CSV table of C-alpha atoms in Angstrom, one decimal:
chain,number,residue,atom,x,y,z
A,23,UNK,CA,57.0,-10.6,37.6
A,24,UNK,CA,57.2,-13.8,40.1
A,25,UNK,CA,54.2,-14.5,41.3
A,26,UNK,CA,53.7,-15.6,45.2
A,27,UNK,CA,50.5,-17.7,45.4
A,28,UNK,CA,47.7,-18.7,43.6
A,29,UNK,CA,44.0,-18.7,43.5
A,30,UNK,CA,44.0,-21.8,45.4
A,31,UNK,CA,45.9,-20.9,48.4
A,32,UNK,CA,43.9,-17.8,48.4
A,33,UNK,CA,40.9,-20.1,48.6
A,34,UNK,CA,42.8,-22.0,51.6
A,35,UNK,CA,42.9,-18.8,53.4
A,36,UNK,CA,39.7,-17.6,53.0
A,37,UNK,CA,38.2,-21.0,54.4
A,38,UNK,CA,40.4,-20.7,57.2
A,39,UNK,CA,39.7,-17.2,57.9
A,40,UNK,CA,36.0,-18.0,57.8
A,41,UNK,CA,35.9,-20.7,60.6
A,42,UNK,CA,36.3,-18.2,63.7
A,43,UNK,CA,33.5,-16.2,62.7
A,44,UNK,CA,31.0,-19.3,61.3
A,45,UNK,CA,31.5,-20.8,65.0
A,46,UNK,CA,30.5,-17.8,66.6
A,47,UNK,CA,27.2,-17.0,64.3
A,48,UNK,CA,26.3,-20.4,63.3
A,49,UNK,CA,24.0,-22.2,64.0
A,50,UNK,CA,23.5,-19.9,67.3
A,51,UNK,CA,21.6,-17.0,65.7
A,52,UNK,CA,20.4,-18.9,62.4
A,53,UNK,CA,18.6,-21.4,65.3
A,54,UNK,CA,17.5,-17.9,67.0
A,55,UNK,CA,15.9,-17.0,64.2
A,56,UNK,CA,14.5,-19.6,62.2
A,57,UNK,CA,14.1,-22.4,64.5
A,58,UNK,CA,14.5,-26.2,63.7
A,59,UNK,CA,14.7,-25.1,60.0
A,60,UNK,CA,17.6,-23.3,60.2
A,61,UNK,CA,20.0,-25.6,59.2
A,62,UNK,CA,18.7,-25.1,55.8
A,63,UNK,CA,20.4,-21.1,56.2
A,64,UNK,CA,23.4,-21.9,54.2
A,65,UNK,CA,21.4,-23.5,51.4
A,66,UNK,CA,19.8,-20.3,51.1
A,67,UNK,CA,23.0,-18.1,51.1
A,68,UNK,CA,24.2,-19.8,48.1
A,69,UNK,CA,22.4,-17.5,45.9
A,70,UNK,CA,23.3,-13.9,47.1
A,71,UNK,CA,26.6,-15.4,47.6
A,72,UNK,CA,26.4,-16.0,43.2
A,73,UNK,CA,25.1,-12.6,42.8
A,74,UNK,CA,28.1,-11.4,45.1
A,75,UNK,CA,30.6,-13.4,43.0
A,76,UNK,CA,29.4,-11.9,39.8
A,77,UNK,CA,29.6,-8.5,41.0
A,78,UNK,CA,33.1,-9.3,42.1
A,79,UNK,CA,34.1,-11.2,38.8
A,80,UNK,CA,32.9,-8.3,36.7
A,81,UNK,CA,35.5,-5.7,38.7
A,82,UNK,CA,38.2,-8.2,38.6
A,83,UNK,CA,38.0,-9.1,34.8
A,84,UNK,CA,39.1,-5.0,34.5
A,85,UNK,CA,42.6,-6.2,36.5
A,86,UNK,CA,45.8,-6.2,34.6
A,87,UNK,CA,48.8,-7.9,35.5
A,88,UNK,CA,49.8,-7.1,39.2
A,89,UNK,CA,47.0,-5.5,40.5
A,90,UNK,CA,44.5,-6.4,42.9
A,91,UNK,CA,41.3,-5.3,43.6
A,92,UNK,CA,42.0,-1.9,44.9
A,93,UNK,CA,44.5,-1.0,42.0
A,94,UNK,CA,41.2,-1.9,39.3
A,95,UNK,CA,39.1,0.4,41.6
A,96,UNK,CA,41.1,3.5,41.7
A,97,UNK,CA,42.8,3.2,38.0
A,98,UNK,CA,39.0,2.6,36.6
A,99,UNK,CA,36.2,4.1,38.9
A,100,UNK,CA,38.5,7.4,39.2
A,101,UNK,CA,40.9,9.0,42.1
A,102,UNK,CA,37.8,10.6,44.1
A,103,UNK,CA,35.1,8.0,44.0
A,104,UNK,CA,37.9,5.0,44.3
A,105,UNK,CA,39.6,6.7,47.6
A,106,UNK,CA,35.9,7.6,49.4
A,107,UNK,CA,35.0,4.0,48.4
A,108,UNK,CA,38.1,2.5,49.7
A,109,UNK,CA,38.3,4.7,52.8
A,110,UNK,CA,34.7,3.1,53.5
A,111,UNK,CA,35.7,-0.2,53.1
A,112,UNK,CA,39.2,0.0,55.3
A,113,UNK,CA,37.4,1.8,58.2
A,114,UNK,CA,35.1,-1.1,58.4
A,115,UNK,CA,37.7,-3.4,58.0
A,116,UNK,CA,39.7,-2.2,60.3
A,117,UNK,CA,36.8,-2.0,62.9
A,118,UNK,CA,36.4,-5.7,61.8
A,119,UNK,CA,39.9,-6.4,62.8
A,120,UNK,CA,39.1,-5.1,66.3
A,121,UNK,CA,36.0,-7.0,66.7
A,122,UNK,CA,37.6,-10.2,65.6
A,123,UNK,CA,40.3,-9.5,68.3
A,124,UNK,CA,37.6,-9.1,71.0
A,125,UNK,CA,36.3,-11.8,70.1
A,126,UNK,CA,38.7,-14.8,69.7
A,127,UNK,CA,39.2,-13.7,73.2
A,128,UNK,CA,36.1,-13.6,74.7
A,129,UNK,CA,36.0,-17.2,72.8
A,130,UNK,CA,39.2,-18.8,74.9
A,131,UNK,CA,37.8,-17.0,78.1
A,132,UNK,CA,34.8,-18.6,78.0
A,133,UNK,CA,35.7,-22.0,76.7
A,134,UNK,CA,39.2,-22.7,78.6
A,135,UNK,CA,40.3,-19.5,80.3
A,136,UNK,CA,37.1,-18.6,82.7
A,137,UNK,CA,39.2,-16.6,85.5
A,138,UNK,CA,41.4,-14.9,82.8
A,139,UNK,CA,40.8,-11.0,81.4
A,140,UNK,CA,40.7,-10.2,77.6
A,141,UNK,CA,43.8,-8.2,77.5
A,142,UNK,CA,46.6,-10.7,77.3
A,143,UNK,CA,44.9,-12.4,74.7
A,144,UNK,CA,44.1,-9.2,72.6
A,145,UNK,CA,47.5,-8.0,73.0
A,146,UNK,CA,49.5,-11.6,72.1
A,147,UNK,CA,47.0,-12.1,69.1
A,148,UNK,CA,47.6,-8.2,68.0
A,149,UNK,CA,51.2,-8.8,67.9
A,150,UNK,CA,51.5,-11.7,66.4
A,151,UNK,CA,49.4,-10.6,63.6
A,152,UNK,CA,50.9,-7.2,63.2
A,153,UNK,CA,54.2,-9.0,62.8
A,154,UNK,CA,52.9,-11.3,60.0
A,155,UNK,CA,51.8,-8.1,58.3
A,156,UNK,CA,54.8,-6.4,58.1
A,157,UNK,CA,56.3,-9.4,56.7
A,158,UNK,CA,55.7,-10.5,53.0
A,159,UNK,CA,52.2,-11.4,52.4
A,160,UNK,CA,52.7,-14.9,50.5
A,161,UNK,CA,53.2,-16.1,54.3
A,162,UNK,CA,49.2,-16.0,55.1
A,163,UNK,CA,48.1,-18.1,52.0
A,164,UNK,CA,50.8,-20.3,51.7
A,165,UNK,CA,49.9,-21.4,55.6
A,166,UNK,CA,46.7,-21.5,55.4
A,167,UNK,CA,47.5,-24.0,52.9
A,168,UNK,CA,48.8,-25.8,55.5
A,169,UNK,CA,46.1,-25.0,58.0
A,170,UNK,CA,42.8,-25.7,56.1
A,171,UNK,CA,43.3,-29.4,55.7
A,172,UNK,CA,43.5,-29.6,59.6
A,173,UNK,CA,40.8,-27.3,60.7
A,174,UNK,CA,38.4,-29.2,58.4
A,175,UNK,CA,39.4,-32.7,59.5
A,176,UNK,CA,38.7,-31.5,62.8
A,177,UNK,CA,35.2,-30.0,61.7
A,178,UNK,CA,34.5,-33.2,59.8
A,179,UNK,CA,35.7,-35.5,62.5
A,180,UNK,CA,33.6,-33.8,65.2
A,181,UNK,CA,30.0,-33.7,63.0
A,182,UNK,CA,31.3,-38.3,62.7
A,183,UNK,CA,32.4,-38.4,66.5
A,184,UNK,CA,28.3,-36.4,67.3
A,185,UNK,CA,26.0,-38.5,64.9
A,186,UNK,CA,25.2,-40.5,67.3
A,187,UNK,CA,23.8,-37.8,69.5
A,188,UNK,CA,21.5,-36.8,66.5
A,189,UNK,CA,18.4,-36.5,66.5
A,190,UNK,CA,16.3,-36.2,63.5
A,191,UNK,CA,13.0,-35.3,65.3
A,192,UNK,CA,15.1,-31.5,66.3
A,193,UNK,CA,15.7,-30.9,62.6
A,194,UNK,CA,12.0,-31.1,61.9
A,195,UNK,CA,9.2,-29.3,60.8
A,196,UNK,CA,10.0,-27.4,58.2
A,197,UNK,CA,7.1,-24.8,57.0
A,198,UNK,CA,6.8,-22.9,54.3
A,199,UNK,CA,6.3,-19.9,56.7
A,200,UNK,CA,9.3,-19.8,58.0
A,201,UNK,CA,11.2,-19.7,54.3
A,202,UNK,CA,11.4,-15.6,55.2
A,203,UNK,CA,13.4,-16.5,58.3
A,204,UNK,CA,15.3,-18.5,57.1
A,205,UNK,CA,16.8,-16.8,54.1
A,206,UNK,CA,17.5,-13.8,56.5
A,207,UNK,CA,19.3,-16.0,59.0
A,208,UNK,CA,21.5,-17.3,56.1
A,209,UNK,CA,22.9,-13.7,55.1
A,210,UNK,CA,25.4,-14.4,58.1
A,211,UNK,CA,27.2,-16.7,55.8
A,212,UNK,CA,26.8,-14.5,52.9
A,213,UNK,CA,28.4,-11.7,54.9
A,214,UNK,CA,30.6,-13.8,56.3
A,215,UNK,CA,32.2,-15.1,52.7
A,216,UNK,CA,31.3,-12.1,50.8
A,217,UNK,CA,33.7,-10.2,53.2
A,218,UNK,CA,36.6,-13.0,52.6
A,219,UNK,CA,36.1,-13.2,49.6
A,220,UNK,CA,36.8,-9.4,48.8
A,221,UNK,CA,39.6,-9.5,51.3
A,222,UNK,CA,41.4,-12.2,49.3
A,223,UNK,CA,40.3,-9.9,45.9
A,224,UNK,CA,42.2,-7.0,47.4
A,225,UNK,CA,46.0,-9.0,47.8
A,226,UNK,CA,45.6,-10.4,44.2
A,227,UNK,CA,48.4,-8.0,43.1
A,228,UNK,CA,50.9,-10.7,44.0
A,229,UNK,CA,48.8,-13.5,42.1
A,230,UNK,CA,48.3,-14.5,38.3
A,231,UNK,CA,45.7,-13.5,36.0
A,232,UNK,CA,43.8,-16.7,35.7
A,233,UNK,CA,40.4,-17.1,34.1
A,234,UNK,CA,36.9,-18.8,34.6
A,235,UNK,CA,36.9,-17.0,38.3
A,236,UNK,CA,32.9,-17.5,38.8
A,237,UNK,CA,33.2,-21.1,37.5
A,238,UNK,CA,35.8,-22.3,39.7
A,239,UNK,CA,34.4,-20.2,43.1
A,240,UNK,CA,30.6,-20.7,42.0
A,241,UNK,CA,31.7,-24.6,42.6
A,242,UNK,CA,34.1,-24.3,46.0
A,243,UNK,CA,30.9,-21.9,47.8
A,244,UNK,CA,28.2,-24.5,47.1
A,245,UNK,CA,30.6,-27.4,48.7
A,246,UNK,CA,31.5,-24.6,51.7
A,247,UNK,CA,27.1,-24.1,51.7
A,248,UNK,CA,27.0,-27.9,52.1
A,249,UNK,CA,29.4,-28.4,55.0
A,250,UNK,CA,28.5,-25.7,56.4
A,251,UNK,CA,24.8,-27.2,56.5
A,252,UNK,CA,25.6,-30.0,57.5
A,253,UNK,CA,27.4,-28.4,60.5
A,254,UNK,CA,24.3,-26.5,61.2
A,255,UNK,CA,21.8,-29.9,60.7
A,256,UNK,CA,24.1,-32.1,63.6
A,257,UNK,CA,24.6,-29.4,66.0
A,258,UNK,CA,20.9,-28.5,66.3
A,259,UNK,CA,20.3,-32.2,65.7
A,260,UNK,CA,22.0,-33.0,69.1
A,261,UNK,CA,20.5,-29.9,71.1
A,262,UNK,CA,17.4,-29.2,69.2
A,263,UNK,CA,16.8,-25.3,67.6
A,264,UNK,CA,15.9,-24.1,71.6
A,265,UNK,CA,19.0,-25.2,73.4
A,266,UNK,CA,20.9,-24.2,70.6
A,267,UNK,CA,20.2,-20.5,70.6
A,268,UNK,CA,20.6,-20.3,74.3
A,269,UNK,CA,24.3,-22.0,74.5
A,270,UNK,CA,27.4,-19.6,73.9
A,271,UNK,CA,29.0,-21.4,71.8
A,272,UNK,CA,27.2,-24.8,70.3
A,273,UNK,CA,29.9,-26.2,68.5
A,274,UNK,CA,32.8,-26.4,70.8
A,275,UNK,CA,29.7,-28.0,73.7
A,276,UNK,CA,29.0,-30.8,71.2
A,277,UNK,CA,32.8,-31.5,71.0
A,278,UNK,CA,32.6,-31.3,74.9
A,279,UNK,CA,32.2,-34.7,75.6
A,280,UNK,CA,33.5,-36.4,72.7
A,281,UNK,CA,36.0,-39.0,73.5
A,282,UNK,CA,38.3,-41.3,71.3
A,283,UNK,CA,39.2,-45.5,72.3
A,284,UNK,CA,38.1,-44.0,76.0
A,285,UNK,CA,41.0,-42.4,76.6
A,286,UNK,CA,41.1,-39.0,75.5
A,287,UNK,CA,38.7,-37.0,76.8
A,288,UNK,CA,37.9,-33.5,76.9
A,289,UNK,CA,39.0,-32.7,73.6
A,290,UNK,CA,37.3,-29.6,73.5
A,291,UNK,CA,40.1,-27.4,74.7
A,292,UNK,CA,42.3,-28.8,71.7
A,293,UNK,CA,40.0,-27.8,69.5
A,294,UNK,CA,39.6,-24.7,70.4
A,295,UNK,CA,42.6,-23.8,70.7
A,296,UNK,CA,42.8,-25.0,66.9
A,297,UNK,CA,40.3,-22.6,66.3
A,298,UNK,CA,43.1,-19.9,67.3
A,299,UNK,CA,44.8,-20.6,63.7
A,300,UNK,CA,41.3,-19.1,62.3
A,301,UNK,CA,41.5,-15.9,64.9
A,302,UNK,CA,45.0,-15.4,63.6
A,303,UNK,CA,44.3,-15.7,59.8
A,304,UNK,CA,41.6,-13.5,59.8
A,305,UNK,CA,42.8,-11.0,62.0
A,306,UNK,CA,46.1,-10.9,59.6
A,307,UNK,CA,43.8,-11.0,56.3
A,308,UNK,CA,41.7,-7.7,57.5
A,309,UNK,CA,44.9,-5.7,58.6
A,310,UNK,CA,46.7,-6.6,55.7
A,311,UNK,CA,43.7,-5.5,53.5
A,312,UNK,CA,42.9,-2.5,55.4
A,313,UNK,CA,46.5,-1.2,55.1
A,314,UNK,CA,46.5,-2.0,51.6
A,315,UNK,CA,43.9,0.1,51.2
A,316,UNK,CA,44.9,2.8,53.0
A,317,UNK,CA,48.3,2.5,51.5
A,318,UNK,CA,46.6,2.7,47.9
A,319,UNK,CA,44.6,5.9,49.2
A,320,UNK,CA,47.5,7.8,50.3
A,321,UNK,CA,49.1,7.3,46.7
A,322,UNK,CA,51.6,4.5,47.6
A,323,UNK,CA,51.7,1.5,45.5
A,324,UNK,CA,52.1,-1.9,47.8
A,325,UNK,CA,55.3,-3.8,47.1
A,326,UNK,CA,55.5,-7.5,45.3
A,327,UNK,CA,57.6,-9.9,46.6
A,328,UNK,CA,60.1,-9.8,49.9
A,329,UNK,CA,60.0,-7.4,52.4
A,330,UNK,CA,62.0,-6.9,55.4
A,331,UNK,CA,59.6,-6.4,58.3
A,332,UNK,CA,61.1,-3.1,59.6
A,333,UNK,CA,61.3,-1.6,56.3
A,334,UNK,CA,58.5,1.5,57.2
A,335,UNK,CA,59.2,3.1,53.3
A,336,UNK,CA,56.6,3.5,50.2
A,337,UNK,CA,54.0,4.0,53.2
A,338,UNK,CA,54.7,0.6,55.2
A,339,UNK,CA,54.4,2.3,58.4
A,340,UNK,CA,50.6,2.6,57.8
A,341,UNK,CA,50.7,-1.1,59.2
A,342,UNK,CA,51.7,-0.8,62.5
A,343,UNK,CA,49.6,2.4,62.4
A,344,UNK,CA,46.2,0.1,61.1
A,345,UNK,CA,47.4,-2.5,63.8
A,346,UNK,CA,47.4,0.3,66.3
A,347,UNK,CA,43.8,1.7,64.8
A,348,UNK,CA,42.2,-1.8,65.2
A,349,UNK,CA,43.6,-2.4,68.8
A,350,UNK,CA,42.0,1.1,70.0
A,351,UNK,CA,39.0,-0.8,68.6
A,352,UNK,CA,38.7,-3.8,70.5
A,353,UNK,CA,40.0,-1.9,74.0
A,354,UNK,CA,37.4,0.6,73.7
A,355,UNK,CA,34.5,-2.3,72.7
A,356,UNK,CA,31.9,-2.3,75.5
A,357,UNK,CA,32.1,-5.6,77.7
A,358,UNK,CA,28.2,-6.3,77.5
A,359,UNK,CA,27.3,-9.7,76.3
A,360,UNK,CA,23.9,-7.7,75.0
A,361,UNK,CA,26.1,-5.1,73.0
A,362,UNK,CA,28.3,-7.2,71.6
A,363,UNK,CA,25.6,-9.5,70.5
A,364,UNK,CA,24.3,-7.1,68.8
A,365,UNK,CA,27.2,-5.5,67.1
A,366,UNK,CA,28.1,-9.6,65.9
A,367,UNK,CA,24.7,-10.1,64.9
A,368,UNK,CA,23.6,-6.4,63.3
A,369,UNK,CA,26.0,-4.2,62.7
A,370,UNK,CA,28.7,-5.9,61.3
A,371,UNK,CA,26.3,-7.8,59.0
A,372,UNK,CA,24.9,-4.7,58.1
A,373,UNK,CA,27.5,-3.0,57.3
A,374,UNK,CA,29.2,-6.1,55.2
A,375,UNK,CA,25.9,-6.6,53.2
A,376,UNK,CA,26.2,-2.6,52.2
A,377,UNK,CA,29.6,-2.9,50.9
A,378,UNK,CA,29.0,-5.9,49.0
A,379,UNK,CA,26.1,-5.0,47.4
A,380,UNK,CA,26.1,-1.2,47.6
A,381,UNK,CA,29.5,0.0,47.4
A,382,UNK,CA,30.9,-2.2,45.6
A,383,UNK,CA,28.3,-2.5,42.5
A,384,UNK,CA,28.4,1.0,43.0
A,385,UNK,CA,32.5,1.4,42.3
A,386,UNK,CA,31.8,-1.0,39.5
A,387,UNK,CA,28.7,1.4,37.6
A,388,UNK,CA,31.0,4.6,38.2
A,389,UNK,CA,33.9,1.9,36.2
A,390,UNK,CA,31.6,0.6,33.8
A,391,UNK,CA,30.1,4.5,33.2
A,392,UNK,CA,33.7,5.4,32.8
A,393,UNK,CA,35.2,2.8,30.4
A,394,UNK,CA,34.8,4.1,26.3
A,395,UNK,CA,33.3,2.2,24.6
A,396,UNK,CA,34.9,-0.8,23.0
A,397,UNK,CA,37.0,-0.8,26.1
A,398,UNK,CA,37.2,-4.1,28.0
């Protein structure tokens, strides 16, 4: 068969899907948390996120030519524990695909749009997405191929453009006490790249079998853990770990007043509406998985290739349907700035963390339990 990306572009994407929700969750809650040590949090993801990775390494080295995750989970853990698995994991991604769209727009209202409602952005990010999905999937990590050099010159750019603004003094003390604290406020990240991560694991039908997986992803997480703490260490460097956990959105205020040669100023409002390429790849990533899924569930087997968008056969009008499903989501999302806090900050989390290191070990012990013996 012709294969229509590679591991690398789905690395791409995952990075770029991961940007919308790191700037929403870091270093607001880690700083909420753990104070002015926790910009040491993505250190200590690094090694759940290796435990995650193995767990996800030992399900995907069971995947034959052309399948992706979900193929190696229903041909090897069995028709009934695969489909209750899977139908856990697409409800929540599809609930995650509502959340994201809530979201990204509460980000632009906030940031650039204060006088504006939700709805118009919900609806032209829902669209847009929904018509990427129905379209072939090579689309999303061959752009963000394209968009991941961008977003992180921007990222990198900013954290230059603030060093001047740093001070050490905010990044300081660092006690053993809080160690607890800050390991807990680094899950974020682990939740946050786990859930990529499996994403990504789930569109692999359309990729080749390549090996040393852990290896090669063992090494691009511990360089995402690094940037990522070093994004933490100059935001909280510039507002100290008090001011940080009170501001809405800490990264696109330190880019507030950044200016370049004195004459362009405000800059802030470009990047966030960067940030919009992040919104869109994630929001995609989660339909496309979630209908996958359900797709696989209701005995369909995804195409490869080219498809023509309204083509709704072989179960492609579970699509719009999921795009539909995740919509309903965000509308009926409560407006509260409490609620929603805490659905970004504990339930989502929660529920990631279970499936990737509940449901998913758990797919993989029924597989394992399964195999005869001798069996790879």
């Amino acid at each position: 068969m012709k294969f229509q990306y590679d591991r690398r572009q789905l690395r791409a994407m995952c990075f770029v899907a991961s940007l919308a929700p790191v700037t929403r969750l870091l270093p607001k809650a880690a700083a909420q948390l753990a104070g002015s040590a926790s910009w040491l949090a993505p250190l200590c993801a690094l090694p759940p996120l290796l435990l995650f990775l193995l767990i996800l390494t030992s399900l995907m080295k069971m995947r034959r030519e052309g399948e992706g995750l979900g193929e190696v989970i229903m041909r090897r853990s069995g028709r009934t524990a695969g489909a209750i698995g899977l139908a856990l994991i697409g409800s929540f991604t599809l609930f995650s695909a509502g959340f994201i769209l809530r979201t990204g727009a509460h980000r632009l209202i906030s940031t650039i749009y204060p006088d504006a409602g939700p709805l118009f952005f919900m609806a032209a990010m829902l669209i847009i997405g929904t018509i990427a999905a129905l379209g072939p999937v090579k689309a999303l990590p061959r752009a963000s191929r394209v968009f991941a050099p961008v977003l992180l010159s921007v990222i990198v750019l900013a954290l230059i453009f603030s060093l001047g603004s740093v001070d050490v003094r905010n990044l300081l003390p660092i006690k053993t006490q809080s160690a607890g604290r800050v390991f807990i406020s680094g899950l974020a990240v682990v939740e946050i790249y786990g859930a990529v991560l499996y994403c990504a694991a789930f569109l692999e039908d359309q990729s080749p079998l390549q090996g040393r997986r852990f290896a090669s992803c063992a090494g691009w997480l511990a360089l995402i853990c690094l940037l990522l703490c070093a994004f933490c260490a100059v935001i909280i460097g510039c507002y100290g770990a008090r001011l940080t956990s009170r501001t809405l959105h800490p990264f696109f205020s330190m880019i507030r007043d950044v200016t370049l040669t004195k004459t362009v100023e405000r800059i802030e409002a470009l990047v966030t509406t960067l940030w919009v390429l992040s919104d869109f790849v994630i929001f995609t990533l989660l339909l496309c998985t979630a209908s996958h899924i359900f797709r696989l569930i209701f005995g369909f087997r995804p195409e490869k290739g080219d498809v023509r968008a309204l083509d709704m056969s072989n179960g492609r009008a579970v699509i719009p349907l999921c795009a539909a499903l995740s919509g309903t989501a965000a509308l009926l999302m409560p407006t509260s700035e409490h609620v929603m806090r805490r659905i970004s900050q504990l339930i989502v989390p929660c529920a990631s963390l279970t499936i990737l290191f509940v449901i998913l070990p758990s797919l993989l012990l029924i597989a394992k339990l399964r195999t005869p013996r001798g069996v790879p």
